Coordinates of C-alpha atoms and ligand atoms in Angstrom, one line a residue:
X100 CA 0.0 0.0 0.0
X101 CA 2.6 2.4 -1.0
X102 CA 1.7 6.4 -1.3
X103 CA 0.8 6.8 -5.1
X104 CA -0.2 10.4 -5.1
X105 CA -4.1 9.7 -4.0
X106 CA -5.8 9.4 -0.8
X107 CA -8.7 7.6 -0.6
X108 CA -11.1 8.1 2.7
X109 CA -13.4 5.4 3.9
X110 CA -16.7 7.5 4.9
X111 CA -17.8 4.7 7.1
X112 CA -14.6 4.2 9.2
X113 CA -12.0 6.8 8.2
X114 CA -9.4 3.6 7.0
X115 CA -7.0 5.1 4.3
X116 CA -6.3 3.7 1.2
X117 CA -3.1 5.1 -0.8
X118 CA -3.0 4.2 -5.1
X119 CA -4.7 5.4 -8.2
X120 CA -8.2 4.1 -7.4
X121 CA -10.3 3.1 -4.3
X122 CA -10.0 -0.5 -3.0
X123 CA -12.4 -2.8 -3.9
X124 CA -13.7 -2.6 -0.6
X125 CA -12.9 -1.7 2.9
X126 CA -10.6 -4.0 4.4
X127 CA -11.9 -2.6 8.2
X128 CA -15.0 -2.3 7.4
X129 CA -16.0 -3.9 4.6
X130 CA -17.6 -0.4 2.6
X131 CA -17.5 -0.9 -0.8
X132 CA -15.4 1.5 -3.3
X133 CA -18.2 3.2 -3.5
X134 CA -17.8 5.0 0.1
X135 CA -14.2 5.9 -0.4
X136 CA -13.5 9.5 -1.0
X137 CA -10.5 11.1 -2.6
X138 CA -9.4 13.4 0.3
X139 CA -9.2 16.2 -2.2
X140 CA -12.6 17.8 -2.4
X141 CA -14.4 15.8 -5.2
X142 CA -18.0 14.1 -4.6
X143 CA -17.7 10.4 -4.2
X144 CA -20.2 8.3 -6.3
X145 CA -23.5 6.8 -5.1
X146 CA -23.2 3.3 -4.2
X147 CA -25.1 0.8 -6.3
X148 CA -25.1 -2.7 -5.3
X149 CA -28.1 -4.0 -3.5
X150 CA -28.3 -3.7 -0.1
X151 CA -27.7 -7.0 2.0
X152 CA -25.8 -6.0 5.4
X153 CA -26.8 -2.9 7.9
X154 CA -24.4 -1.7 10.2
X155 CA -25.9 -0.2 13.7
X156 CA -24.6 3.5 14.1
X157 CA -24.7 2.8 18.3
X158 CA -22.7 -0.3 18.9
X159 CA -21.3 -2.0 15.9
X160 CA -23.3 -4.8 15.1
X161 CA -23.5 -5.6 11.6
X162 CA -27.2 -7.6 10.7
X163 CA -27.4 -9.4 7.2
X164 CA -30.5 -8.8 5.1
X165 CA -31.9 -6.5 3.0
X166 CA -33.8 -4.8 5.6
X167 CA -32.7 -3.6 8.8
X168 CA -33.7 -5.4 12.2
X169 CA -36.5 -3.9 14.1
X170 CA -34.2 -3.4 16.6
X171 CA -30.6 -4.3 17.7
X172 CA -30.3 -7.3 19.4
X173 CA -27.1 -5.8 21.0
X174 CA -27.8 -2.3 22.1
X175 CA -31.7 -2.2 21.5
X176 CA -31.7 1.0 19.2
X177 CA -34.5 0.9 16.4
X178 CA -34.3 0.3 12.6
X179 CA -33.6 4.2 12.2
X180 CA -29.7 3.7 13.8
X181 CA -28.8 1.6 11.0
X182 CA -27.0 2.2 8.2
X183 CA -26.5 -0.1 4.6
X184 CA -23.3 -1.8 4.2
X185 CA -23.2 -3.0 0.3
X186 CA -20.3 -5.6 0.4
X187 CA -18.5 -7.9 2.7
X188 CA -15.7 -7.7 4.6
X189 CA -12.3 -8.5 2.9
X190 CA -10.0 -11.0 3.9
X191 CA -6.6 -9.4 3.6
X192 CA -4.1 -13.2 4.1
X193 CA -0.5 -11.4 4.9
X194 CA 2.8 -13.2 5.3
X195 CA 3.8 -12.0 8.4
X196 CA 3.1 -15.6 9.8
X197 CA 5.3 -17.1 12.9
X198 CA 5.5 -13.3 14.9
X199 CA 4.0 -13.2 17.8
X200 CA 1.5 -10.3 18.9
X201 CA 0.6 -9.0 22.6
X202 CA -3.0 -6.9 22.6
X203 CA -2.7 -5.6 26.1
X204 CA -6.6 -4.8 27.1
X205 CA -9.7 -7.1 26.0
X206 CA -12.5 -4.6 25.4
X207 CA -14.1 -3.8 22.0
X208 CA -10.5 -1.9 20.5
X209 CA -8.7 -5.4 21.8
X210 CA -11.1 -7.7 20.4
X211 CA -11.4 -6.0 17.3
X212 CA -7.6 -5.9 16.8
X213 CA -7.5 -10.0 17.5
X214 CA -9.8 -10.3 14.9
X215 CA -8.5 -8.3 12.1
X216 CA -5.3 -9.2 12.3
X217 CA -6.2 -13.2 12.9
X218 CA -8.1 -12.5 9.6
X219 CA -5.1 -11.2 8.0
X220 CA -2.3 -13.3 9.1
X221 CA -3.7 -16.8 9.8
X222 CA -0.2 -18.0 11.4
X223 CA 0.3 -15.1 14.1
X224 CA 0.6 -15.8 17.6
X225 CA -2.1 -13.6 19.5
X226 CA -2.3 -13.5 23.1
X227 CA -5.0 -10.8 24.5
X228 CA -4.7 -9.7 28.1
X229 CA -7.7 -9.0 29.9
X230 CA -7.2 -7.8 33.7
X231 CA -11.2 -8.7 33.9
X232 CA -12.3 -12.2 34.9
X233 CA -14.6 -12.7 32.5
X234 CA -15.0 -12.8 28.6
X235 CA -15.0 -9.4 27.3
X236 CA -18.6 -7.7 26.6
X237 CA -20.0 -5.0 25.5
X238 CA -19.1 -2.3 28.5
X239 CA -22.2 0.6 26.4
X240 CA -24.3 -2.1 27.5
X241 CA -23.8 -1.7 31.1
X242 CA -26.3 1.1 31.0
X243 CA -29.0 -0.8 30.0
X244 CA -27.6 -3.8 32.1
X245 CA -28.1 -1.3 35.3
X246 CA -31.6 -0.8 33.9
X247 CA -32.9 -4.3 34.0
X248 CA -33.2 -4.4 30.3
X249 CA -30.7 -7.3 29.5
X250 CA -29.1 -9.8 31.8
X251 CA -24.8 -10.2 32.6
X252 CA -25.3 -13.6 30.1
X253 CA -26.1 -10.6 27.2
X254 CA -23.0 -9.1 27.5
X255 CA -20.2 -11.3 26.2
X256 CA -19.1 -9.7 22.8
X257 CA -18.1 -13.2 21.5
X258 CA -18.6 -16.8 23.1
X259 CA -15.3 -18.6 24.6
X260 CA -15.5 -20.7 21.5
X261 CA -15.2 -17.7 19.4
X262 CA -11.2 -17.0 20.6
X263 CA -10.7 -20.2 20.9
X264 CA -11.8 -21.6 16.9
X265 CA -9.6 -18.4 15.9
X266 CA -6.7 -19.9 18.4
X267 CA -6.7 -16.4 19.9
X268 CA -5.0 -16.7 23.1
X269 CA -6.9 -14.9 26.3
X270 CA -5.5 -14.2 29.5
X271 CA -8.2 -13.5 31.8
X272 CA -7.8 -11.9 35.5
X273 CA -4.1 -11.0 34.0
X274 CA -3.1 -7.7 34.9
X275 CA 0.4 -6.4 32.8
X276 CA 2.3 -4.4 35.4
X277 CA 5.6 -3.1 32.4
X278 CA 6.2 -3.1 29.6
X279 CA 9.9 -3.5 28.8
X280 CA 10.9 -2.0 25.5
X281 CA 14.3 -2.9 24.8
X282 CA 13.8 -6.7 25.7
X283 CA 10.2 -6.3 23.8
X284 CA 8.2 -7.9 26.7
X285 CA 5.8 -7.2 28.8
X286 CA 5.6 -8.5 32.9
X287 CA 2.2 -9.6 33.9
X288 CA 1.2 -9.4 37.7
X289 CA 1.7 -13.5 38.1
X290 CA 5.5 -13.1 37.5
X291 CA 5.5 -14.3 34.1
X292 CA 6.3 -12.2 30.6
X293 CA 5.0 -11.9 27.2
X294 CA 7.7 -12.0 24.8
X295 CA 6.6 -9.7 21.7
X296 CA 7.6 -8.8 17.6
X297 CA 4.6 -6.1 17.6
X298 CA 2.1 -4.8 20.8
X299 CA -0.9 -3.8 20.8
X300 CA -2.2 -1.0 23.2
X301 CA -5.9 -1.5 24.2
X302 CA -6.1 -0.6 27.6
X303 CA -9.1 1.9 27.6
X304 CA -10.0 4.1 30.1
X305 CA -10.7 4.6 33.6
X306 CA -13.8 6.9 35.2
X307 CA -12.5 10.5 36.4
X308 CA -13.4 11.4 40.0
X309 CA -13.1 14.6 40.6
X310 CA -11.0 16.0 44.1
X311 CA -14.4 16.3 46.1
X312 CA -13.9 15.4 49.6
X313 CA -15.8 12.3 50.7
X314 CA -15.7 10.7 47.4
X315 CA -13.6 7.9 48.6
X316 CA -16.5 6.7 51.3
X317 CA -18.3 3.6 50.7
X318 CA -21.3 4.1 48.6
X319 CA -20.2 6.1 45.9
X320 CA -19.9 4.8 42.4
X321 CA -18.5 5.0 39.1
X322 CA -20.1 2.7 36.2
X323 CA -16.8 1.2 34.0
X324 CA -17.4 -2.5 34.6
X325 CA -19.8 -5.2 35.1
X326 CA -18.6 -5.4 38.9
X327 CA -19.8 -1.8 39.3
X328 CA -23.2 -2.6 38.1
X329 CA -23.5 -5.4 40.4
X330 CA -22.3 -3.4 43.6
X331 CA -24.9 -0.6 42.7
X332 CA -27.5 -2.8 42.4
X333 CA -26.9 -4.7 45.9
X334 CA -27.1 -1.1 47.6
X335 CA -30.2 0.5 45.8
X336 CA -33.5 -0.6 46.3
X337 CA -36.4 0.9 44.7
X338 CA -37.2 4.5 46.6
X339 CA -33.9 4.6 47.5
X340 CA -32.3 7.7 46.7
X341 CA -29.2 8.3 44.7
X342 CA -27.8 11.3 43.4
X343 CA -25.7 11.4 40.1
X344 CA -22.8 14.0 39.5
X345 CA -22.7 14.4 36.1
X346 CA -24.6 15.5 32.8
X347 CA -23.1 13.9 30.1
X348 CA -24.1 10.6 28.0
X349 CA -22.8 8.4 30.5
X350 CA -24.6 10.4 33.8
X351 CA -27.7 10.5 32.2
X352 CA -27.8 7.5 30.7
X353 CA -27.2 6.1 34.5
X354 CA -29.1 8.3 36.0
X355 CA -32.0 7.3 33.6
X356 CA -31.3 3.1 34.1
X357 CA -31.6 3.7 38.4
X358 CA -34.8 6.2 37.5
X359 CA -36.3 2.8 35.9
X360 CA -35.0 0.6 38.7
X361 CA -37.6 2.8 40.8
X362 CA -34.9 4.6 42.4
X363 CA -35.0 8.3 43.8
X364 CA -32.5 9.9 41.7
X365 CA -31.3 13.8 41.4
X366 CA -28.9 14.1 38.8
X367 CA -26.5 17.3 38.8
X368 CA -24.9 19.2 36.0
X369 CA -22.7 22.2 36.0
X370 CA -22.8 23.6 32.2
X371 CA -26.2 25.4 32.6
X372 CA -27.3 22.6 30.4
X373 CA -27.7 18.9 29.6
X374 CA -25.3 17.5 27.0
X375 CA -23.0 20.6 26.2
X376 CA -20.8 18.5 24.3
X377 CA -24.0 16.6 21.7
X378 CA -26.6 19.3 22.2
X379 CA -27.4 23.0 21.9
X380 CA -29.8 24.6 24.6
X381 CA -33.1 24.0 22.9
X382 CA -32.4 20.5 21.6
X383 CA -31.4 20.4 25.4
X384 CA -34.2 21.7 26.6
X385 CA -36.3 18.9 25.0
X386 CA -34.4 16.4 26.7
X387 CA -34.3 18.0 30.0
X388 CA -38.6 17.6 30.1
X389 CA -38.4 14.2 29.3
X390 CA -35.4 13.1 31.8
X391 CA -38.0 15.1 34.6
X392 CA -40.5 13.0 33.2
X393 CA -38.5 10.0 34.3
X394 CA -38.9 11.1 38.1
X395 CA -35.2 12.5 37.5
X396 CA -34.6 15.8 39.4
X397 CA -32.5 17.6 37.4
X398 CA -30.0 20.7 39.7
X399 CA -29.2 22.7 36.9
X400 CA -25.1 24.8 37.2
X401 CA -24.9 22.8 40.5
X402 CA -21.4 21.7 41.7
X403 CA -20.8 19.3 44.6
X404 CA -18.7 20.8 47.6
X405 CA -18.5 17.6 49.2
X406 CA -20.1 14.3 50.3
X407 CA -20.5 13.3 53.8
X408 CA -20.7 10.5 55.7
X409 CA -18.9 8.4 58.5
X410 CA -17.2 6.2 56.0
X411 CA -20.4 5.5 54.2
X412 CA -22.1 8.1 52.0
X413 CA -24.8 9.9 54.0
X414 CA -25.4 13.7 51.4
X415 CA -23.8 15.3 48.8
X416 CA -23.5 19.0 50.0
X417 CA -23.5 21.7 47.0
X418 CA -21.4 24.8 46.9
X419 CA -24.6 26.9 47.2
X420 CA -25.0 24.7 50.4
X421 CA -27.8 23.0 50.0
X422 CA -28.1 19.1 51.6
X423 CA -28.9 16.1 49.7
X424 CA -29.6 13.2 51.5
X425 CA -28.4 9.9 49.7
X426 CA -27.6 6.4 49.8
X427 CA -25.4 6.5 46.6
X428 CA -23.3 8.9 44.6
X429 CA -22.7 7.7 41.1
X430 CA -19.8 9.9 39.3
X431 CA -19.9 10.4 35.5
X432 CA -17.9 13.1 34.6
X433 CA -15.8 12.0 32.1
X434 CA -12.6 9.2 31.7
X435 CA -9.2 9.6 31.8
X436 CA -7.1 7.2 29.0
X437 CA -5.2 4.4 31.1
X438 CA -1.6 5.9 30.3
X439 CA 0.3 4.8 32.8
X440 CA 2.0 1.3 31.7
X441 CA 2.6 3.3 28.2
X442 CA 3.8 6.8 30.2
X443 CA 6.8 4.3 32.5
X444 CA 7.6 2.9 29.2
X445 CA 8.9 6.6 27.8
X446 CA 6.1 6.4 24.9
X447 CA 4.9 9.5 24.1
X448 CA 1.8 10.1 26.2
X449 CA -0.5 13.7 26.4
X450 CA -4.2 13.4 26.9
X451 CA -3.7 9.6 26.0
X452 CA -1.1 7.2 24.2
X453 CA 0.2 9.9 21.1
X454 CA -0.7 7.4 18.1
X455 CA -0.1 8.8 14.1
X456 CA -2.3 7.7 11.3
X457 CA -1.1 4.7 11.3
X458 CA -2.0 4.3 14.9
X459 CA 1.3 3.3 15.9
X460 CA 3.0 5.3 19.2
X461 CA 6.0 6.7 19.3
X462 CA 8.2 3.5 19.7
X463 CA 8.3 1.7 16.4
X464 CA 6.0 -1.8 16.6
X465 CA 3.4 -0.8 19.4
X466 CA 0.1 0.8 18.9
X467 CA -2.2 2.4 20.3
X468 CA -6.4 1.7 19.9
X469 CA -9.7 3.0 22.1
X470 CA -10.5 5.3 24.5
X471 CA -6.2 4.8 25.4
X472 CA -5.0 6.3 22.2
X473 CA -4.8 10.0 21.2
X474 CA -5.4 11.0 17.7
X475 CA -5.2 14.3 15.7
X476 CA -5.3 16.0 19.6
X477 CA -8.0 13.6 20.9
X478 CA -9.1 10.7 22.6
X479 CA -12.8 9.8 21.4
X480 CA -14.2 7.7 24.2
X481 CA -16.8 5.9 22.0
X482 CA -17.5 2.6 20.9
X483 CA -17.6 3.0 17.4
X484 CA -14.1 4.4 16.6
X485 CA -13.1 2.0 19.6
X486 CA -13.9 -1.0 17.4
X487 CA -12.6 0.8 14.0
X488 CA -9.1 1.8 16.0
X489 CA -8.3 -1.5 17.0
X490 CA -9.3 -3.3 13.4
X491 CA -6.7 -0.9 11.7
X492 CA -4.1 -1.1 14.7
X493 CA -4.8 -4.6 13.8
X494 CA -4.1 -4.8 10.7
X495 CA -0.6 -2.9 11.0
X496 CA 0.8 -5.4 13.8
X497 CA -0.2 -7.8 11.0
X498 CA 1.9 -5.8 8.4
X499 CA -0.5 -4.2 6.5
X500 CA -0.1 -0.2 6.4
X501 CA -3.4 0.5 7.0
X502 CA -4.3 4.4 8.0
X503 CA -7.2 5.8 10.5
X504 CA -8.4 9.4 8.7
X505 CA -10.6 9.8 11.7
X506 CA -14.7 9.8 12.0
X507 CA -17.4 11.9 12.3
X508 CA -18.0 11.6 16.2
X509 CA -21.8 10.1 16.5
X510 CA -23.8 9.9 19.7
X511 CA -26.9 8.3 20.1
X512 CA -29.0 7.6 23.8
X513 CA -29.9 4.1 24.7
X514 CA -32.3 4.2 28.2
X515 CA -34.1 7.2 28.8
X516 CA -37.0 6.7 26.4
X517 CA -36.2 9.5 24.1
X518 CA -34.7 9.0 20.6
X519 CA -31.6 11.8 20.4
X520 CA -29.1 11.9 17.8
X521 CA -26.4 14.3 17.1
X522 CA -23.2 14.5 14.4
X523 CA -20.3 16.5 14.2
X524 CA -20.5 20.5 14.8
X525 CA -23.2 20.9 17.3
X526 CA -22.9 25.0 17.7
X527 CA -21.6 26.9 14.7
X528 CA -18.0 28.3 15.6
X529 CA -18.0 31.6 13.7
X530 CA -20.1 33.2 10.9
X531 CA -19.4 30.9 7.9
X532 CA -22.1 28.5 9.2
X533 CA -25.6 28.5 8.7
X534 CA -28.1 26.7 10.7
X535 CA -31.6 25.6 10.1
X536 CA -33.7 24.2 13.1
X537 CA -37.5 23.3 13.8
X538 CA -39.4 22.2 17.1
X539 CA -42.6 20.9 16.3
X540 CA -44.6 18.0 18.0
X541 CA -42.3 17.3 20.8
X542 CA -39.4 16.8 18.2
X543 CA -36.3 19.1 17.8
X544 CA -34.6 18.9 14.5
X545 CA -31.4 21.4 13.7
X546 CA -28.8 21.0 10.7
X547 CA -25.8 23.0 9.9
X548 CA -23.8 23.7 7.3
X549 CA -20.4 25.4 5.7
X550 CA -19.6 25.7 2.6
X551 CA -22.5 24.3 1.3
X552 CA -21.9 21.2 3.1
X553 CA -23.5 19.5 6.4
X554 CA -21.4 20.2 9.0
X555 CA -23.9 18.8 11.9
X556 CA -26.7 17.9 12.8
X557 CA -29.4 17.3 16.0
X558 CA -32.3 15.0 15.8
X559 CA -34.6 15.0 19.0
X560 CA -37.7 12.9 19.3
X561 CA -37.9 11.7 15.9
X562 CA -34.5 10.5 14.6
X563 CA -35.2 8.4 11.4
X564 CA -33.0 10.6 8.9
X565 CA -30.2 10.0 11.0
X566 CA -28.2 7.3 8.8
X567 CA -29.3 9.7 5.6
X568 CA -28.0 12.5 8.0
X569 CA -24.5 10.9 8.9
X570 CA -24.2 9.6 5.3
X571 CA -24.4 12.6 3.7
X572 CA -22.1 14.6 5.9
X573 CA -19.4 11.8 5.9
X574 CA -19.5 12.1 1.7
X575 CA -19.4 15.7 2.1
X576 CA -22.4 15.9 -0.2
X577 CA -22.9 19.1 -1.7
X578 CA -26.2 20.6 -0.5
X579 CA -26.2 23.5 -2.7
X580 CA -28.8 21.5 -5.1
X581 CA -31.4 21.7 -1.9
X582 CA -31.2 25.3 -2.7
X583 CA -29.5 26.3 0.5
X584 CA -30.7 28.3 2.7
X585 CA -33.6 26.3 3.0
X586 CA -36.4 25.0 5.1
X587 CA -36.0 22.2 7.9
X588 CA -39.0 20.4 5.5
X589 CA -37.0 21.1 2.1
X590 CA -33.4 20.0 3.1
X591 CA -35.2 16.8 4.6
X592 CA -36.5 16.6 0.9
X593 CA -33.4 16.6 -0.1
X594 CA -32.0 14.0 2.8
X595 CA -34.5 11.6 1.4
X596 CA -34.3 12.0 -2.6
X597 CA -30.6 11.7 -2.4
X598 CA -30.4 8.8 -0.6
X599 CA -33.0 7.0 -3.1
X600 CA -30.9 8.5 -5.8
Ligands
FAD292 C1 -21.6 2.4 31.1 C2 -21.0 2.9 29.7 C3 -21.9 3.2 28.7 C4 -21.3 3.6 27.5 N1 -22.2 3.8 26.4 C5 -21.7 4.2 25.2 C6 -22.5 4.4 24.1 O1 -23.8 4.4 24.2 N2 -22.0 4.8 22.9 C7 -20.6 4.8 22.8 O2 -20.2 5.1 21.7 N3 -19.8 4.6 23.8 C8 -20.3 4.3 25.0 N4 -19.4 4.1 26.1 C9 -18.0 4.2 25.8 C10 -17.4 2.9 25.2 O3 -17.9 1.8 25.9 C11 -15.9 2.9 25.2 O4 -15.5 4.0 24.3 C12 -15.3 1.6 24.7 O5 -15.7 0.5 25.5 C13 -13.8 1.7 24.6 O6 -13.3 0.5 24.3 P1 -11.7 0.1 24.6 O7 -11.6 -1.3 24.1 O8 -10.9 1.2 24.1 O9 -11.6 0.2 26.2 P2 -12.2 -0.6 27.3 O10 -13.6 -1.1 27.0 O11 -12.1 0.2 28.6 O12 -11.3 -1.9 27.5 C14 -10.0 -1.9 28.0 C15 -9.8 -3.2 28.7 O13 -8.4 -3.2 29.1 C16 -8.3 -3.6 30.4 N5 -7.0 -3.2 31.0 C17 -6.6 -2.0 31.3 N6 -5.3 -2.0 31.8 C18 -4.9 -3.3 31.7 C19 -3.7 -3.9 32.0 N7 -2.6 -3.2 32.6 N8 -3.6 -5.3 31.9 C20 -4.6 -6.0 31.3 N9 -5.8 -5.4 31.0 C21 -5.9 -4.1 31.2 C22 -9.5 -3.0 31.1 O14 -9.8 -3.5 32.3 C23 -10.5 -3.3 30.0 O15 -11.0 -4.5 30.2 C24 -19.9 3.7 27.3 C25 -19.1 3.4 28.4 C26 -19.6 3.0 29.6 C27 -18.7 2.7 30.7

């Protein structure tokens, strides 16, 4: 995959493909030529095969068929959060055969990584670390695990058989405690080592907890693994109440699971608003009526002081003063990339592992995947570039130079009863945007654009234009045909003619 003057972008999951034309079809993903862009500014052609796989925009899970599922078995989002796939996923053999590879963390970036580069180079050793006990699952479904909806037995991403049939190797309960460089090893906490020809970085993320005093008493909480869920859910009992710190995704996404498990719940946020980072204030609005409507108290631009207790959690005190009684204190405000093994090993390390396009850090044979690795300035913390990291990191330690271009950062709510979907630029940063937005019916929808292209876009209440949405932006689709500046109605026109087109 030499550089031959072009740059061809995957839209679905920013893989880079260097030569004359676009690969057949995405070796990450599987997207067919079709949605590969030249990186220059030209329009990339419709696609035209049939339908026959759909790829849900929440979690990953690719359905075959010519229709999408009702609704994901994995993540329980409707038909509207899927989008068509045309071809299937390639099967790039390699020759790098007899090397052995260490994926150090088994969530979604590690699995993926195992199984693209098993896919490309039948003859690899893999061994995947895991520092959990227990098959790796899908950790966005704790949310909806906390809420009842699914049990632990729906979590596992694969069966055991799965790692196993693919003579994937996976430490469980195995925690790696160095990595040694020079001697390319890495030390696990049983005293044994991991001799390596390429690493893989997968180790994820850990919750933040802000300094508050108190927060180190029993009874407060932070949701990153199955063992959290469990310990949550021994405390609480229905009335019981809980208050949340935290209005992002992941605060009210718990907040909204314990609200359904009958517990008392006031969730704080200290933007002046729900979602800063997905929404703008009236798309927030909308969302704010229907989390009350949960039984959720929402303290708007409240900050804890400190929570208090004799050892267990007893109130969360605000800086205003005010007293809230509690049994529990769930944190959500944000993660912080697991860095450290990476930082000891001198590897260049900022807000996370520093990784380049080709996902690799800054010592020559180890990359970086998932909410551990920093790209372009940032660490996403989300599923879906997660999965797509690792396939590509993947597919380097296998020896194919494969490049991330980066994605489109999607978010889509799970629990709380309300369909919300946002892409891309949520609040226009200067004058050369223009914006369209209508609230009608309980539904929010607002679109943006720059240079005659979408740029963003908010869907509240009613989201089923969000694959035509995330399509068109990710083709850069010139909307200057829709006649912009145009109605909410006419672009939506225009969403819905261009994707039959
Ligand atoms: C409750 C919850 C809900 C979420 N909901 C959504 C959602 O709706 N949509 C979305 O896009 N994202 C969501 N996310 C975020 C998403 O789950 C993460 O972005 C994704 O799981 C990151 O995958 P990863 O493989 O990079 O890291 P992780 O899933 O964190 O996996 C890393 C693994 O490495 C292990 N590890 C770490 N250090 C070591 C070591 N030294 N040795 C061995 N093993 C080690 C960790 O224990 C872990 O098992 C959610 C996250 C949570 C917690």
């Amino acid at each position: 995959m030499a550089n031959q003057g072009k740059s061809w972008v995957c839209l679905v999951c920013g893989y880079v493909h260097h030569g004359d034309e676009p690969p057949e079809c995405c070796p990450v993903c599987g997207a067919p030529a079709s949605d590969f862009e030249l990186q220059a500014p030209t329009p990339a052609p419709a696609p035209t095969a049939p339908v026959t796989r759909w790829r849900c925009l929440v979690c990953g899970y690719e359905h075959d068929g010519t229709e999408p599922p009702d609704a994901c078995p994995v993540c329980g989002v409707s038909s509207d959060d899927f989008e068509a796939c045309t071809a299937e996923t390639a099967d790039a053999a390699v020759s790098s055969d007899g090397s052995r590879v260490v994926i150090l963390g088994a969530g979604i970036a590690g699995v993926s990584a195992a199984e693209s580069l098993r896919n490309a180079s039948p003859g690899v050793e893999i061994t995947l670390v895991s520092n959990e006990a227990r098959p790796p699952y899908y950790r966005l479904n704790l949310t909806r695990r906390l809420a009842g909806e699914i049990g632990d037995e729906a979590l596992p991403i694969h069966p055991l058989s799965w790692y196993t049939d693919r003579n994937i190797r996976l430490l469980e309960g195995k925690e790696a405690t160095e990595i040694r460089v020079e001697k390319r090893e890495v030390a696990l906490d049983d005293g044994t080592a991991l001799p390596y020809d390429r690493l893989i970085l997968t180790c994820g993320a850990h919750p933040f907890i802000p300094p508050v005093p108190g927060a180190d008493q029993e009874g407060v909480f932070s949701i990153r693994r199955l063992e959290d869920v469990h310990a949550l859910e021994a405390l609480l009992r229905p009335g019981s109440p809980c208050v949340c710190i935290g209005g992002g995704i992941l605060g009210l996404e718990t907040a909204g699971a314990l609200a359904k498990r009958g517990i008392k719940v006031t969730l704080l946020e200290n933007y002046g608003y729900l979602l800063p980072r997905q929404l703008n204030r009236e798309a927030s609005a909308l969302l704010s009526e229907a989390v009350t409507r949960l039984g959720i108290q929402i303290c708007s631009q409240a900050a804890a002081a400190a929570i208090t207790g004799n050892g267990r959690v007893e109130k969360v005190v605000l800086e205003d003063g005010t007293e809230l009684p509690c049994e529990a204190v769930c944190i959500t405000t944000g993660i912080r990339s697991n860095t450290h093994l990476a930082r000891r090993a001198g590897l260049a390390v900022r807000q996370g592992i520093v990784v380049d396009n080709h996902l690799q850090t800054s010592s020559p044979g180890i990359y970086a995947a998932g909410d551990c690795a920093e790209y372009a300035g940032s660490v996403y913390g989300l599923w879906e570039p997660a999965q797509y990291q690792g396939s590509i990191a993947g597919l380097n330690a296998a020896g194919i130079a494969t490049e991330f271009g980066g994605i489109a950062r999607m978010t889509t709510l799970k629990v709380l009863g309300l369909k919300m979907f946002s892409l891309g630029t949520i609040n226009p940063e200067d004058g050369s945007y223009t914006e369209i937005s209508e609230k009608k019916d309980g539904c929010y929808r607002c679109y943006l654009f720059r240079d005659n292209k979408l740029a963003g876009a908010i869907l509240v209440g009613d989201t089923s234009l969000a694959t035509a949405a995330a399509r068109i932006l990710r083709e850069g689709t010139d909307c200057s045909a829709a006649g912009l500046p145009v109605t909410v109605h006419t672009f939506e026109s225009f969403l819905r003619s261009h994707l039959q087109g």
